[in-house]
CSV table of C-alpha atoms and ligand atoms in Angstrom, one decimal:
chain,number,residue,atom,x,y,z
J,423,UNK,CA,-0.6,10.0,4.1
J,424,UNK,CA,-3.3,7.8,4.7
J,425,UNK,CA,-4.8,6.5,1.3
J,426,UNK,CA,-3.4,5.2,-1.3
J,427,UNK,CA,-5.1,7.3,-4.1
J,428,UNK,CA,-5.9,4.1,-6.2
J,429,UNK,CA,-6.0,0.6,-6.1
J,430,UNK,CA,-2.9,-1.1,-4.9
J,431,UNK,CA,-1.9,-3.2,-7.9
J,432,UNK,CA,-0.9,0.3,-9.6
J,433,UNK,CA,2.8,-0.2,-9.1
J,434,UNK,CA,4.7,1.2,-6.6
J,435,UNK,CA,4.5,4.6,-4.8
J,436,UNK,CA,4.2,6.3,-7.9
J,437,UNK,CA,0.8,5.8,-7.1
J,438,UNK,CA,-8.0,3.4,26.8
J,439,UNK,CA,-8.5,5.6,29.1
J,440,UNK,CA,-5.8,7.4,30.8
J,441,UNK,CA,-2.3,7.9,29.8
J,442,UNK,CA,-0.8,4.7,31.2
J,443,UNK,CA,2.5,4.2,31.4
J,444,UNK,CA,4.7,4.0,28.1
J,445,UNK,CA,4.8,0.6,27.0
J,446,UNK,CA,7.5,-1.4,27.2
J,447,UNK,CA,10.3,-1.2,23.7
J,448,UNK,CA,11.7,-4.2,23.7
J,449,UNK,CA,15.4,-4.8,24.4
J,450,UNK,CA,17.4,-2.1,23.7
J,451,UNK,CA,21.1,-2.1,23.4
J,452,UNK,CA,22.0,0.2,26.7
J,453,UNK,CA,23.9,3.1,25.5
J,454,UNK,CA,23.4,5.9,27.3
J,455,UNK,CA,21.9,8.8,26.0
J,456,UNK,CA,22.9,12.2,25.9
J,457,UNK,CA,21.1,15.6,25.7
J,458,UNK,CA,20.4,16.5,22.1
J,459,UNK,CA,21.8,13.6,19.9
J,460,UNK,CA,18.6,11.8,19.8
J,461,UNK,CA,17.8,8.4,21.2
J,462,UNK,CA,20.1,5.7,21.8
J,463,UNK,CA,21.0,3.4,18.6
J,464,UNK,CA,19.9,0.1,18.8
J,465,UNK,CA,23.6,-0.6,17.1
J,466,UNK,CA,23.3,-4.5,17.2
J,467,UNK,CA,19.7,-4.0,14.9
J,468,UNK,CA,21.8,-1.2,12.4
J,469,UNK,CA,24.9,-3.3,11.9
J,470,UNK,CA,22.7,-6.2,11.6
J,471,UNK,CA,20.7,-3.8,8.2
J,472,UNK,CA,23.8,-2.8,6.8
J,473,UNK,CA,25.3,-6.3,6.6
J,474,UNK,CA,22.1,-7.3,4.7
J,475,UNK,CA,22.9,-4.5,2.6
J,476,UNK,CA,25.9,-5.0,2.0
J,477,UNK,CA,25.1,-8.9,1.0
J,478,UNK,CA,22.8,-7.9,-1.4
J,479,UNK,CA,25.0,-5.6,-3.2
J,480,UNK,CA,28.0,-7.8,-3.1
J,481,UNK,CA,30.6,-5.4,-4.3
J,482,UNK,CA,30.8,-1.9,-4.4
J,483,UNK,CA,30.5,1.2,-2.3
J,484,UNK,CA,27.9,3.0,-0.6
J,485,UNK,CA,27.7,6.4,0.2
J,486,UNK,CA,24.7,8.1,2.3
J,487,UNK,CA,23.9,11.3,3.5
J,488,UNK,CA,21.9,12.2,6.6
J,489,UNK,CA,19.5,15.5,6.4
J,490,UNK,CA,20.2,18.8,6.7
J,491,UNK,CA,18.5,21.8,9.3
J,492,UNK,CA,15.6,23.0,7.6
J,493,UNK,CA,15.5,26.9,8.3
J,494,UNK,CA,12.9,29.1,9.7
J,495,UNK,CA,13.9,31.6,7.1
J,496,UNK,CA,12.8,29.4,4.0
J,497,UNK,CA,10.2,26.2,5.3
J,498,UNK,CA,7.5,26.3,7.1
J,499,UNK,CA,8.5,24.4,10.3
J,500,UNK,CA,5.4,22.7,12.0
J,501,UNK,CA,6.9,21.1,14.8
J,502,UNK,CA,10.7,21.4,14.4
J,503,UNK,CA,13.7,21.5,11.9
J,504,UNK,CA,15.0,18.6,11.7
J,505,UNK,CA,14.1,15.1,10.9
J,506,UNK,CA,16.3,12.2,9.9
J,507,UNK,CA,16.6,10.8,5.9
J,508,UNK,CA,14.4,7.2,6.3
J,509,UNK,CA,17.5,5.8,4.2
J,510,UNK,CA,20.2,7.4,6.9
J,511,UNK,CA,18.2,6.5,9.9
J,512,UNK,CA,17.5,3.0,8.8
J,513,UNK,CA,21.2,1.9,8.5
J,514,UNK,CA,22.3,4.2,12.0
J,515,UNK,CA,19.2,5.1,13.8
J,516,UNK,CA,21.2,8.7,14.7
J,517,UNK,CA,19.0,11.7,14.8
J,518,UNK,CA,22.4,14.1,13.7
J,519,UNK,CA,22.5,16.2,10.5
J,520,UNK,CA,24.4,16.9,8.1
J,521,UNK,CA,26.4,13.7,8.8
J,522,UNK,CA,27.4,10.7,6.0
J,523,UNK,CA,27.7,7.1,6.0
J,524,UNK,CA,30.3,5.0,3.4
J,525,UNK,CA,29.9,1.5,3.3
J,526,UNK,CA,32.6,-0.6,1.5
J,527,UNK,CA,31.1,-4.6,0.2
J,528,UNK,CA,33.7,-6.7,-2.2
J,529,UNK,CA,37.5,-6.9,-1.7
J,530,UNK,CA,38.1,-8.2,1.8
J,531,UNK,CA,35.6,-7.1,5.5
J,532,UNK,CA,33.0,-5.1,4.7
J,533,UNK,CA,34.0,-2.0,6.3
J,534,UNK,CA,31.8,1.5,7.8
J,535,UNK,CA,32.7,4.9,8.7
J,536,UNK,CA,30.5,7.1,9.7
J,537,UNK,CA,31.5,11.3,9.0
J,538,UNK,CA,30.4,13.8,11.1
J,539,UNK,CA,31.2,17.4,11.2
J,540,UNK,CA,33.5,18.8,13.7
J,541,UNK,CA,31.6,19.9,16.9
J,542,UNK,CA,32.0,23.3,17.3
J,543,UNK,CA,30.7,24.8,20.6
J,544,UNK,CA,30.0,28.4,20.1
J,545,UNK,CA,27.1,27.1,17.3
J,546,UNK,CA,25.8,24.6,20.5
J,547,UNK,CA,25.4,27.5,22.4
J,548,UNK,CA,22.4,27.9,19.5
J,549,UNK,CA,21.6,23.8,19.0
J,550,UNK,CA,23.0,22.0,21.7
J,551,UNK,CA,25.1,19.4,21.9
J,552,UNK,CA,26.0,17.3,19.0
J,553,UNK,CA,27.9,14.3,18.0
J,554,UNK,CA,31.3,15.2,16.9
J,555,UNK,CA,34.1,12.7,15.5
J,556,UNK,CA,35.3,11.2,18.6
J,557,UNK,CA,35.1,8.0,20.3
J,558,UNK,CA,31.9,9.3,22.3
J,559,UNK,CA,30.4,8.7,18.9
J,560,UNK,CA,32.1,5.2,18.0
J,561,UNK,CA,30.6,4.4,21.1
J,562,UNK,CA,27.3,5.3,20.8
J,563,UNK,CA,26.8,4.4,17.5
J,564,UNK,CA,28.4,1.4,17.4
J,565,UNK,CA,30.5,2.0,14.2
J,566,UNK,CA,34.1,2.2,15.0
J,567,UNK,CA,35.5,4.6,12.2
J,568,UNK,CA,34.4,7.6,13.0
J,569,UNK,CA,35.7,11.0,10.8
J,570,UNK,CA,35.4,14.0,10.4
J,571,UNK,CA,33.4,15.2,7.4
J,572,UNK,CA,36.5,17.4,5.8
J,573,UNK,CA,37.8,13.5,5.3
J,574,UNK,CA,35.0,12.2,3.1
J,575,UNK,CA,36.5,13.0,-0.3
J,576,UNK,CA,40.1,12.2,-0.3
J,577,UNK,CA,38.9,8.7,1.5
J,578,UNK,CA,36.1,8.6,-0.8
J,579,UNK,CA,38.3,9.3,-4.0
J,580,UNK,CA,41.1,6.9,-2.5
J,581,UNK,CA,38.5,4.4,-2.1
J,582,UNK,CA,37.2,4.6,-5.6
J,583,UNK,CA,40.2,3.9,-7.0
J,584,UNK,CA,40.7,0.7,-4.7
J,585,UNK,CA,37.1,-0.8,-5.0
J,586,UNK,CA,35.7,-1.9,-7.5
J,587,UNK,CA,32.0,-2.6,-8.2
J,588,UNK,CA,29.2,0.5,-8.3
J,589,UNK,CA,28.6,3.3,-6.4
J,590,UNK,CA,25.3,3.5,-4.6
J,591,UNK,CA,23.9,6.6,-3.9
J,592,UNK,CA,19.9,7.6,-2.3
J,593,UNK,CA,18.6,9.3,-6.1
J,594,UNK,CA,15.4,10.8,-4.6
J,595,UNK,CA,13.5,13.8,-3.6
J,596,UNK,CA,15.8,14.3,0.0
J,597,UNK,CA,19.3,14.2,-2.1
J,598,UNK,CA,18.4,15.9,-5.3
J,599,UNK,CA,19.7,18.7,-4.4
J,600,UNK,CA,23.1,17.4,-2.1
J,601,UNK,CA,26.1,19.2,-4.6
J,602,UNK,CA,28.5,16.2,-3.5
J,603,UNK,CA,26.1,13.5,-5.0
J,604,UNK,CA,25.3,15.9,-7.8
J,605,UNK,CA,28.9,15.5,-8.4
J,606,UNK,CA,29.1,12.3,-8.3
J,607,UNK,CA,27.0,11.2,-11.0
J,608,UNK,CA,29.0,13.2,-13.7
J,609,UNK,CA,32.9,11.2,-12.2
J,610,UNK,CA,31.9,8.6,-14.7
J,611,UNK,CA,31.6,5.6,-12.5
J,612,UNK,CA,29.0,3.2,-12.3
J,613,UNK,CA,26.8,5.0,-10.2
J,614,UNK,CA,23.4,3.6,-8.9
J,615,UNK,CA,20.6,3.9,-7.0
J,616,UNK,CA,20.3,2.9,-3.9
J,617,UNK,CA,17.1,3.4,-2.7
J,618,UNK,CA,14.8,0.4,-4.1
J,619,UNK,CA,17.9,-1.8,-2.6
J,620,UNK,CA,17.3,-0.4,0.7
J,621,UNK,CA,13.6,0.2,0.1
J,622,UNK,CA,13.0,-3.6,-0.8
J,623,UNK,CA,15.0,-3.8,3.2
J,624,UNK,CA,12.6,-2.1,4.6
J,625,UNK,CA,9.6,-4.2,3.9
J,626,UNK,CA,10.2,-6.6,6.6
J,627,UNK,CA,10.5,-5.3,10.0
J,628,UNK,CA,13.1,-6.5,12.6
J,629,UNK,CA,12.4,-6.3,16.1
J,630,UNK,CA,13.9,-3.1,16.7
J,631,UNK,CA,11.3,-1.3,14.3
J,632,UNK,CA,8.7,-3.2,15.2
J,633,UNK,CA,9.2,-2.0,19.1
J,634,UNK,CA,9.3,1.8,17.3
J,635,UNK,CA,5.8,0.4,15.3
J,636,UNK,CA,4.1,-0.6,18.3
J,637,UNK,CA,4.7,2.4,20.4
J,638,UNK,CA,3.9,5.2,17.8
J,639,UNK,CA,0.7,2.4,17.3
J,640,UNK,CA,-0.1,2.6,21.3
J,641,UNK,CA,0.0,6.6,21.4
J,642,UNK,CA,-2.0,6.5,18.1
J,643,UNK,CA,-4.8,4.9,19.9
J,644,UNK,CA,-4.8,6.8,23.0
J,645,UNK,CA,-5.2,9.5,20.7
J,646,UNK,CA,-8.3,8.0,19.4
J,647,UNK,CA,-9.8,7.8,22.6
J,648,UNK,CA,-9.0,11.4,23.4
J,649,UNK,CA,-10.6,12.4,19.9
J,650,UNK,CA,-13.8,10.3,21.0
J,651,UNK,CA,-13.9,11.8,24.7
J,652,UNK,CA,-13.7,15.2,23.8
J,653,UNK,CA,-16.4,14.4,20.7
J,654,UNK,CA,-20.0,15.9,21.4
J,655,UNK,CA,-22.5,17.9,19.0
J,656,UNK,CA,-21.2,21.6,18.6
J,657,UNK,CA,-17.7,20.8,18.9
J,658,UNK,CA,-15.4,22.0,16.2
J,659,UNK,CA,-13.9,19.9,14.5
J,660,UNK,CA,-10.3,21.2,15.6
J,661,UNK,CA,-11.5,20.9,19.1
J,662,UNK,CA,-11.3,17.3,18.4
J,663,UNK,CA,-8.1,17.6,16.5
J,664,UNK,CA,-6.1,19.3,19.7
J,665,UNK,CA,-7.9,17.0,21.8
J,666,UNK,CA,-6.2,13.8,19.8
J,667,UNK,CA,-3.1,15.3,19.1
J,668,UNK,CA,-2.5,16.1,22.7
J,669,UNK,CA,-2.8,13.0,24.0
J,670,UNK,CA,-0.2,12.3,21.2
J,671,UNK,CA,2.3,14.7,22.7
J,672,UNK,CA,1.5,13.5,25.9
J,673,UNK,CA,2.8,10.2,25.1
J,674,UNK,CA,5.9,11.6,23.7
J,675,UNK,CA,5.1,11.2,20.1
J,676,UNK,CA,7.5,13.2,18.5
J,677,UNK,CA,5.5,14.3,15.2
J,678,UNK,CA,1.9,13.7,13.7
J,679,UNK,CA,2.9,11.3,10.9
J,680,UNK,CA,0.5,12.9,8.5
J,681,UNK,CA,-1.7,15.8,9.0
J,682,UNK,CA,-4.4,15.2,11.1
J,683,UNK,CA,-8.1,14.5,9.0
J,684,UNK,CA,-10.7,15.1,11.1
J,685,UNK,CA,-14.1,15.2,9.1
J,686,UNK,CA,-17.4,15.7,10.4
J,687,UNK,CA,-20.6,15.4,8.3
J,688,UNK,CA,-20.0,16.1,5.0
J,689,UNK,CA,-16.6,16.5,5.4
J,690,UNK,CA,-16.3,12.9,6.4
J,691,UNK,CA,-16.8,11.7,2.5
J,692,UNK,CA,-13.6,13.6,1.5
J,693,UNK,CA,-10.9,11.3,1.9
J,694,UNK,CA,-8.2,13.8,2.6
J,695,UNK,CA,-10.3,16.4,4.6
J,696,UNK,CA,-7.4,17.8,7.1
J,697,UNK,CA,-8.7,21.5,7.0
J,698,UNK,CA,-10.4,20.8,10.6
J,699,UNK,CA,-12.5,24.2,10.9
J,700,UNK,CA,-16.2,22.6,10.9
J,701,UNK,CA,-18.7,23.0,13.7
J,702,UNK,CA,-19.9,19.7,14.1
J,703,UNK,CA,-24.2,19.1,13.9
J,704,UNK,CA,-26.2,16.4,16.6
J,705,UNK,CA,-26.3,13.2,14.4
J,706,UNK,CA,-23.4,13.6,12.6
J,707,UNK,CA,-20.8,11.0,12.0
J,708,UNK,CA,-17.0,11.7,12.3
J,709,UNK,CA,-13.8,10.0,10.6
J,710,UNK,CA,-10.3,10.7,12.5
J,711,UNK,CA,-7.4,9.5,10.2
J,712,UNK,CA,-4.2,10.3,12.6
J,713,UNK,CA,-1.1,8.6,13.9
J,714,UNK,CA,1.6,10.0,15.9
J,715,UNK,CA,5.3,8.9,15.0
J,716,UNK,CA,7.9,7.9,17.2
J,717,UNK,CA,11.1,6.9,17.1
J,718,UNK,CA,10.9,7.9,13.2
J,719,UNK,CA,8.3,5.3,12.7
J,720,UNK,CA,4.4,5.9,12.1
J,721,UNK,CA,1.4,5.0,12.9
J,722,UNK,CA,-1.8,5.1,10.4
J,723,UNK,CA,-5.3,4.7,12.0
J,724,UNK,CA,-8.7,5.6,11.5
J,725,UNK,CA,-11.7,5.5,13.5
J,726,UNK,CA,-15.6,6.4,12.7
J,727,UNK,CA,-17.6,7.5,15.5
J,728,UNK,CA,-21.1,9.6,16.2
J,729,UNK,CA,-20.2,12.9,17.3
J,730,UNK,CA,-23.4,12.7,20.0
J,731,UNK,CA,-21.7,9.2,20.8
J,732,UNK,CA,-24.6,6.9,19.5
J,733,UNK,CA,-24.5,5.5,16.2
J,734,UNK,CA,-27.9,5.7,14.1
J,735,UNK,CA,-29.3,2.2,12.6
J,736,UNK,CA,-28.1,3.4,9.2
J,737,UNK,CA,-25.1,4.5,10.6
J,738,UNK,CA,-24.4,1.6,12.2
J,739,UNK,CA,-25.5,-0.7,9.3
J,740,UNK,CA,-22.7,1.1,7.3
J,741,UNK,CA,-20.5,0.8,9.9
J,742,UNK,CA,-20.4,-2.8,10.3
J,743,UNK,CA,-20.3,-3.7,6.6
J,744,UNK,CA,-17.2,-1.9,6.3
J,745,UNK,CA,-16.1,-3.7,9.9
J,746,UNK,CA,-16.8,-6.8,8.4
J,747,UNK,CA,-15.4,-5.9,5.1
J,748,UNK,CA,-12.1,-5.1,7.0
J,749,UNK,CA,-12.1,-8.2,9.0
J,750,UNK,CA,-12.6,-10.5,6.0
J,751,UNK,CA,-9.4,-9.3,4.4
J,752,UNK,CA,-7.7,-9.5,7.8
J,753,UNK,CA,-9.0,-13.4,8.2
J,754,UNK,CA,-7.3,-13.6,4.8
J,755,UNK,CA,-3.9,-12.2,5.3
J,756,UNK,CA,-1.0,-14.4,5.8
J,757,UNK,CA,2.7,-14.8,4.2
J,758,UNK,CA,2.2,-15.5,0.6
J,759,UNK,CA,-0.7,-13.6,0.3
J,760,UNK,CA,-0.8,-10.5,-2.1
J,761,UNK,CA,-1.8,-6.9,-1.2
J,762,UNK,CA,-3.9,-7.4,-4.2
J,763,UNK,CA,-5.6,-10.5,-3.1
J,764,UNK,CA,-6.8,-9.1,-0.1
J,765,UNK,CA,-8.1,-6.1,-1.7
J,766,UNK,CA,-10.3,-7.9,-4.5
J,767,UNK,CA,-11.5,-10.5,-1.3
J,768,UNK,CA,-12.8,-6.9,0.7
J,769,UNK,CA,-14.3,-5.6,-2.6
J,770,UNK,CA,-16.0,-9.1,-3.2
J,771,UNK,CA,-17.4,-9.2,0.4
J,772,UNK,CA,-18.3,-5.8,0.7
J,773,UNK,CA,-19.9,-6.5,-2.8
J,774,UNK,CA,-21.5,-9.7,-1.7
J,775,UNK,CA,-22.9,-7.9,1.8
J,776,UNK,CA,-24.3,-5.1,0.3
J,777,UNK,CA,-28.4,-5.6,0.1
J,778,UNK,CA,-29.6,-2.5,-0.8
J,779,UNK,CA,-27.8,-0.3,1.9
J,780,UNK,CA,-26.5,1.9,-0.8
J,781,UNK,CA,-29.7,2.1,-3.4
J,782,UNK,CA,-29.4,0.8,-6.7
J,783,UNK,CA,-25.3,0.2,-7.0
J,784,UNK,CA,-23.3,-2.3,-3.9
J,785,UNK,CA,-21.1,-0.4,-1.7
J,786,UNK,CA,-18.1,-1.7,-3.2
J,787,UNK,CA,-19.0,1.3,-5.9
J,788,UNK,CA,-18.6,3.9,-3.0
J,789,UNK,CA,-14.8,2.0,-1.8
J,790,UNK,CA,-13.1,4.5,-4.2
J,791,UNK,CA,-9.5,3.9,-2.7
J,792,UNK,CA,-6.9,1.0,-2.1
J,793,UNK,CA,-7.2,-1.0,0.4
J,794,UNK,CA,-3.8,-1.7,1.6
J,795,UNK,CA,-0.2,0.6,1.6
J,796,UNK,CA,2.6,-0.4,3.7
J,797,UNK,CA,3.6,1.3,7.2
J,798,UNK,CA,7.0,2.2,8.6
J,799,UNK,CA,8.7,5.1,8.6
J,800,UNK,CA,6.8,6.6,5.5
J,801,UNK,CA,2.9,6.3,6.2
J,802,UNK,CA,3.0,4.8,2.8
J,803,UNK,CA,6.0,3.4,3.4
J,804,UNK,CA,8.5,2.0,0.6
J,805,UNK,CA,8.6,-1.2,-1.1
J,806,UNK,CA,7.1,-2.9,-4.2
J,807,UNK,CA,3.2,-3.8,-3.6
J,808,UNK,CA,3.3,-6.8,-5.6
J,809,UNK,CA,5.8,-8.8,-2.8
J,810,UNK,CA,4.2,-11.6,-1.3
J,811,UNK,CA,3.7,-11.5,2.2
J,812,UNK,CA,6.3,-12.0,4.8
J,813,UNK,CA,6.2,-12.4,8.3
J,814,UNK,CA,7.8,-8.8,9.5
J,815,UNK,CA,6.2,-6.7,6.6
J,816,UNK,CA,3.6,-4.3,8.2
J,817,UNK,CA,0.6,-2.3,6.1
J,818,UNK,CA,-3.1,-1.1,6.6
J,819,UNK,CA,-6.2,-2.8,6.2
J,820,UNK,CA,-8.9,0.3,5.3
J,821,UNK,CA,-11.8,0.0,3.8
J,822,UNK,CA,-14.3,2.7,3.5
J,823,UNK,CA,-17.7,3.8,1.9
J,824,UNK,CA,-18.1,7.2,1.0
J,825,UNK,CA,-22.3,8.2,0.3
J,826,UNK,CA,-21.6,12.0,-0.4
J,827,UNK,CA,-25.2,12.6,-1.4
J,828,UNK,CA,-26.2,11.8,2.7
J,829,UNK,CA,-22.6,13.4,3.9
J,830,UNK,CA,-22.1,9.7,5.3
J,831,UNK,CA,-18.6,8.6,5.3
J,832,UNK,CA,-17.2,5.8,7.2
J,833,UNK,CA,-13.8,4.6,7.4
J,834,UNK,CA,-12.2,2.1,10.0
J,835,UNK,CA,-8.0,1.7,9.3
J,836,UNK,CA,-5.8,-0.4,11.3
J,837,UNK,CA,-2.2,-1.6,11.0
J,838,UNK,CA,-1.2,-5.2,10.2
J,839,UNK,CA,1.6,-7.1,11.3
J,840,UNK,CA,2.1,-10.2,9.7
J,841,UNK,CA,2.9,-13.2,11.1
J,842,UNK,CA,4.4,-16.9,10.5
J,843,UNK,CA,0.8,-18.2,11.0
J,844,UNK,CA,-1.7,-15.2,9.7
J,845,UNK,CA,-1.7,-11.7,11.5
J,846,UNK,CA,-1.7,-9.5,14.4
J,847,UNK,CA,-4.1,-6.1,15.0
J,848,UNK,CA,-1.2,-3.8,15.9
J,849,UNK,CA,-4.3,-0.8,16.8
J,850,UNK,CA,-6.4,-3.0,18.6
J,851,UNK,CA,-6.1,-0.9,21.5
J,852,UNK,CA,-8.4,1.7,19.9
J,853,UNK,CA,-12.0,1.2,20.4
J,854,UNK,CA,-13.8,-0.4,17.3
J,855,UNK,CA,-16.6,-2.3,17.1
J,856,UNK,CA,-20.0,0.2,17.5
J,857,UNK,CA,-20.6,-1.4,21.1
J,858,UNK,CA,-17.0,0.2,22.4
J,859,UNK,CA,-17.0,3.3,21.1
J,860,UNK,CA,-20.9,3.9,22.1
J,861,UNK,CA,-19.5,2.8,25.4
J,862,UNK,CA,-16.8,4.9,25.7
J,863,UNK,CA,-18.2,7.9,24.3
J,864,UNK,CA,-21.3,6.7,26.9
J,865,UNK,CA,-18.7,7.6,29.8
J,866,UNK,CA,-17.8,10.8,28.8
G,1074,MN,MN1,-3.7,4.7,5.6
């Protein structure tokens, strides 16, 4: 969720007031939507991903499932039972389960069809309505050939023996367990994975996710300012947490990306504190690490704040180093720039800033985590950390100092949009400096 438990050149993953109106999401394409089958598809934006998909594999055939239903009977289901697979959703933006995709690159026009299983309306008496194989679905999705699911294998077997080139599969956690990919594997074709082809897609954000970015960004920040309203000594910290994720709902988010940290005191040194059952104390300082998703995309931010609403000098001298810290590696980001750069010129500043506000040792020795992951749909989203900078790619700038002795923890996360010329503050909306929040929290 929100920290990248070390440094970022380990390589990849393996390591406002009131509710205003919703903000504006950018053009969509207008398909109407209809009860239950999620929102509409941006279907210029999807066809636009699997062409670039289909260009960087230059031959072969693709073959993608969507998720299942998870079941009351065997999860436990926080919010609801069903979300999309990031690899399905990025090349259809369709909410519907148990669906597949089969793209076809080499031999002639790229082709898609998109199966989905027969609609059957005694089960919608139970689940609503759902996209069956019909033009209602060409239509909405935006992909012509639309089957039913009892088609995929003789069209995938016929296709098998037509096209040559791989076979790209999603080899990952969400799939491991799909029998017909299972299969697959063992045919004795060229099979592949297609996830760091699809993942290395993902880095760079087109329009359409950047319109999901910014609103699951916006509600993340009214959020914040909830959290920081309902903030005063005594509160417990879940108070705070039903406070922030309210104003979430409120906003329509449709899921916490991550569980909710919310760490008074002592609790705010630990950097993945998201048990939430302390009675906060007069004096003490608070870190909220939240961010709603929306539209499958999440937001990652992280505020500090006094729970009586006025920082202490110390506090505040902490504060502002790691402000600082943050904003030096934000003055530094811009395409070509590494994740790594930035996070050795924040260590080196906070280093260089330190005086003696943390005794004998700099603060950098008390910035125990990365600086940097990537945002989209994951919270640390996909991709390869040592890519360059592009305009488009999106990640966190988070610094933090941690003084456990003192139960002093400060943390201050925003999200990053890179730009031709430098950067944009996607959370700006979320009150930051020590001056705004004591002025907020000084209206409560
Ligand atoms: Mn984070």
């Amino acid at each position: 969720m929100l920290i990248l438990v070390a440094c970022v050149v380990v390589p990849t993953l393996a390591a406002q007031g009131r509710a205003s109106p919703a903000p504006p999401l950018g053009a969509w394409t207008p398909v109407p939507e209809l009860p239950g089958m999620g929102r509409p598809v941006d279907t210029a934006s999807v066809a636009a991903r699997r062409r670039a998909l289909l260009a960087r594999i230059g031959r072969g055939v693709v073959l993608v499932p969507a998720a299942h239903e998870r079941e009351l009977e065997r999860d436990y289901l926080q919010d609801n039972d069903f979300r999309q697979s990031n690899t399905f959703f990025y090349l259809t933006e369709l909410e519907t389960q148990d669906a597949w995709l089969l793209l076809i690159a080499g031999g002639g026009a790229p082709e898609t069809v998109l199966f989905l299983p027969p609609r059957n309306p005694f089960q919608e008496r139970w689940t609503g309505l759902r996209l069956g194989p019909d033009s209602t679905a060409a239509r909405l999705t935006g992909i012509a050939r639309v089957l039913p699911t009892d088609s995929l294998d003789p069209v995938l077997s016929a296709l098998l023996a037509r096209v040559r080139g791989p076979l790209y599969v999603p080899l990952d956690q969400a799939t491991r367990d799909e029998p017909r990919l299972r299969d697959l594997v063992f045919v004795g074709r060229d099979v592949r994975n297609l996830r760091p082809v699809v993942d290395s897609l993902r880095l760079v954000k087109d329009a359409d996710e950047l319109a999901r970015m910014r609103k699951a960004i916006d509600i993340s920040g009214l959020g914040h300012v909830a959290a920081m309203q309902a903030a005063r000594p005594g509160a417990w910290e879940y108070e705070i947490e039903a406070a922030l994720e309210a104003e979430f709902r409120r906003n329509g988010a449709d899921r916490l990306g991550y569980p909710s940290i919310v760490g008074s005191g002592p609790n705010s040194t630990t950097l993945h504190y998201d048990v939430n059952r302390r009675q906060t104390r007069d004096g003490d300082l608070i870190v909220v690490d939240a961010g709603a998703e929306w539209g499958q995309y999440t937001a990652d931010v992280t505020r500090t704040f006094p729970v009586n609403g006025k920082f202490t000098p110390r506090q505040k001298a902490i504060y502002d180093l790691v402000l600082a810290t943050q904003q030096a590696a934000f003055d530094s980001t811009r395409p070509g720039a590494t994740i790594a750069q930035l996070n050795r010129i924040a260590r080196d500043y906070m280093r260089a800033h330190s005086g003696t506000l943390c005794g004998a040792q700099t603060c950098d020795a008390y910035f125990i985590h990365g600086l940097s992951h990537w945002l989209g749909m994951d919270v640390h989203d996909v991709g390869d950390y040592s890519t360059p900078l592009k305009p488009g790619m999106v990640f966190t700038i988070e610094p933090g100092i941690y003084l456990a002795p003192e139960g002093l923890g400060v943390r201050i996360e925003d999200d990053v949009l890179v730009t031709v010329t430098g950067a944009e503050w996607l959370s700006a909306k979320a009150p930051k400096t020590t001056a705004e929040i004591e002025r907020l929290m000084g209206r409560r």
